[in-house]
Coordinates of C-alpha atoms in Angstrom, one line a residue:
V16 CA 14.1 -1.6 -9.7
Q17 CA 12.8 -3.9 -6.2
L18 CA 10.4 -3.3 -3.7
Q19 CA 10.5 -6.1 -1.5
A20 CA 7.6 -5.9 1.2
S21 CA 7.4 -8.5 4.1
G22 CA 6.1 -8.9 7.6
G23 CA 2.4 -10.3 6.8
G24 CA 1.1 -12.7 8.5
L25 CA -1.9 -14.6 10.9
V26 CA -2.8 -11.9 13.4
Q27 CA -6.2 -12.1 16.4
A28 CA -8.2 -9.2 16.2
G29 CA -7.2 -6.4 17.9
G30 CA -3.2 -6.9 17.2
S31 CA 0.0 -5.5 15.5
L32 CA 1.8 -6.2 12.7
R33 CA 4.1 -4.0 11.4
L34 CA 5.2 -4.3 7.6
S35 CA 8.6 -3.5 5.8
C36 CA 9.2 -3.0 2.6
V37 CA 12.8 -2.2 1.6
A38 CA 13.3 -0.5 -1.9
S39 CA 16.1 -0.6 -4.5
G40 CA 17.0 0.5 -7.9
F41 CA 15.9 3.8 -7.5
T42 CA 16.5 7.2 -5.0
F43 CA 14.1 6.5 -2.3
N44 CA 14.8 9.4 -0.2
E45 CA 13.0 11.6 -3.3
Y46 CA 10.4 9.3 -4.3
D47 CA 7.1 9.1 -2.4
M48 CA 6.5 6.0 -0.5
G49 CA 2.5 4.5 0.1
W50 CA 1.4 1.4 1.3
F51 CA -1.8 -0.1 -0.9
R52 CA -3.9 -3.3 0.2
R53 CA -6.8 -5.9 -2.2
S54 CA -8.9 -7.6 0.2
P55 CA -10.7 -10.9 -1.4
G56 CA -13.1 -9.8 -4.3
M57 CA -12.4 -6.2 -4.0
E58 CA -10.6 -3.7 -5.6
R59 CA -6.9 -2.4 -4.7
E60 CA -7.4 0.6 -1.9
F61 CA -5.3 3.5 -0.7
V62 CA -4.0 3.1 2.3
A63 CA -1.2 5.1 3.4
A64 CA 1.9 7.2 1.8
N65 CA 4.6 9.4 2.9
R66 CA 5.8 12.3 1.1
W67 CA 9.3 12.4 0.3
R68 CA 9.5 16.0 -0.1
D69 CA 8.2 16.8 3.8
G70 CA 7.7 13.8 5.1
G71 CA 4.3 14.6 5.4
S72 CA 1.9 11.0 6.2
F73 CA -1.5 10.4 5.0
Y74 CA -4.3 8.0 5.6
A75 CA -7.6 6.5 4.6
N76 CA -10.2 7.4 6.8
S77 CA -10.8 3.5 7.6
V78 CA -6.9 3.3 8.9
K79 CA -6.3 6.6 10.7
G80 CA -5.4 6.2 14.4
R81 CA -4.6 2.6 14.2
F82 CA -2.3 2.6 11.1
T83 CA 1.0 4.9 10.8
I84 CA 3.8 4.6 7.9
S85 CA 7.2 5.9 8.2
R86 CA 10.4 5.7 6.5
D87 CA 13.9 5.4 7.2
N88 CA 15.9 6.7 4.0
T89 CA 19.5 5.1 5.7
K90 CA 17.7 1.7 5.2
K91 CA 16.0 2.3 2.1
T92 CA 13.0 1.2 4.2
V93 CA 8.7 1.7 4.4
Y94 CA 7.2 0.9 7.2
L95 CA 3.8 0.4 8.1
Q96 CA 2.9 -0.5 11.5
M97 CA -0.9 -1.4 12.2
S98 CA -2.6 -1.9 15.5
S99 CA -5.9 -2.5 16.7
L100 CA -6.5 -5.1 13.8
K101 CA -10.1 -5.7 12.5
S102 CA -11.3 -8.5 10.5
E103 CA -11.5 -6.2 7.8
D104 CA -8.3 -5.5 7.7
T105 CA -7.8 -8.8 6.1
A106 CA -5.9 -7.9 2.5
V107 CA -2.8 -8.4 0.7
Y108 CA -0.9 -5.7 1.5
Y109 CA 1.6 -3.9 -1.1
C110 CA 4.5 -0.7 -1.0
A111 CA 4.2 1.6 -4.1
A112 CA 6.5 4.1 -5.3
D113 CA 6.5 7.4 -7.3
R114 CA 7.4 10.9 -7.1
S115 CA 4.3 11.8 -6.3
M116 CA 1.2 9.3 -4.3
T117 CA -0.9 11.5 -6.8
N118 CA 0.0 10.2 -9.7
V119 CA -3.0 7.9 -11.4
D120 CA -0.4 4.9 -12.3
L121 CA 2.0 4.5 -9.7
R122 CA 5.8 3.7 -11.0
Y123 CA 6.8 1.1 -8.9
W124 CA 4.9 -1.9 -6.9
G125 CA 5.8 -4.4 -5.0
Q126 CA 4.9 -8.1 -4.7
G127 CA 2.5 -7.8 -2.0
T128 CA 2.6 -9.5 1.5
L129 CA -0.6 -11.1 3.3
V130 CA -2.1 -10.0 6.4
T131 CA -5.1 -12.1 8.1
V132 CA -6.8 -11.2 11.3
S133 CA -9.0 -13.5 12.8
S134 CA -11.8 -12.7 14.6

């Protein structure tokens, strides 16, 4: 199983960035996919998730209206479109997969991609 995240980088506040996470080794279209992040000195936190069963998406309040999660089952890829970025969005972003994002210990994790927002 592999989750390969990419797309991080340095961006100015107010800018946009799209993260991608390519999955392999499991039945992608039967797994919830999520994005999490860890800022320096902080605990890892939930950002967004997409539910495989009905396509429903969920967001942390801090990113609602600015970030959009989507998936392409044919490419086994989940995306996180980030807009109106703020300095507090600076973090390492991780993608995760499980049969349900409500599980406490999620089954699969990617390696992370660093997003730095300069003010």
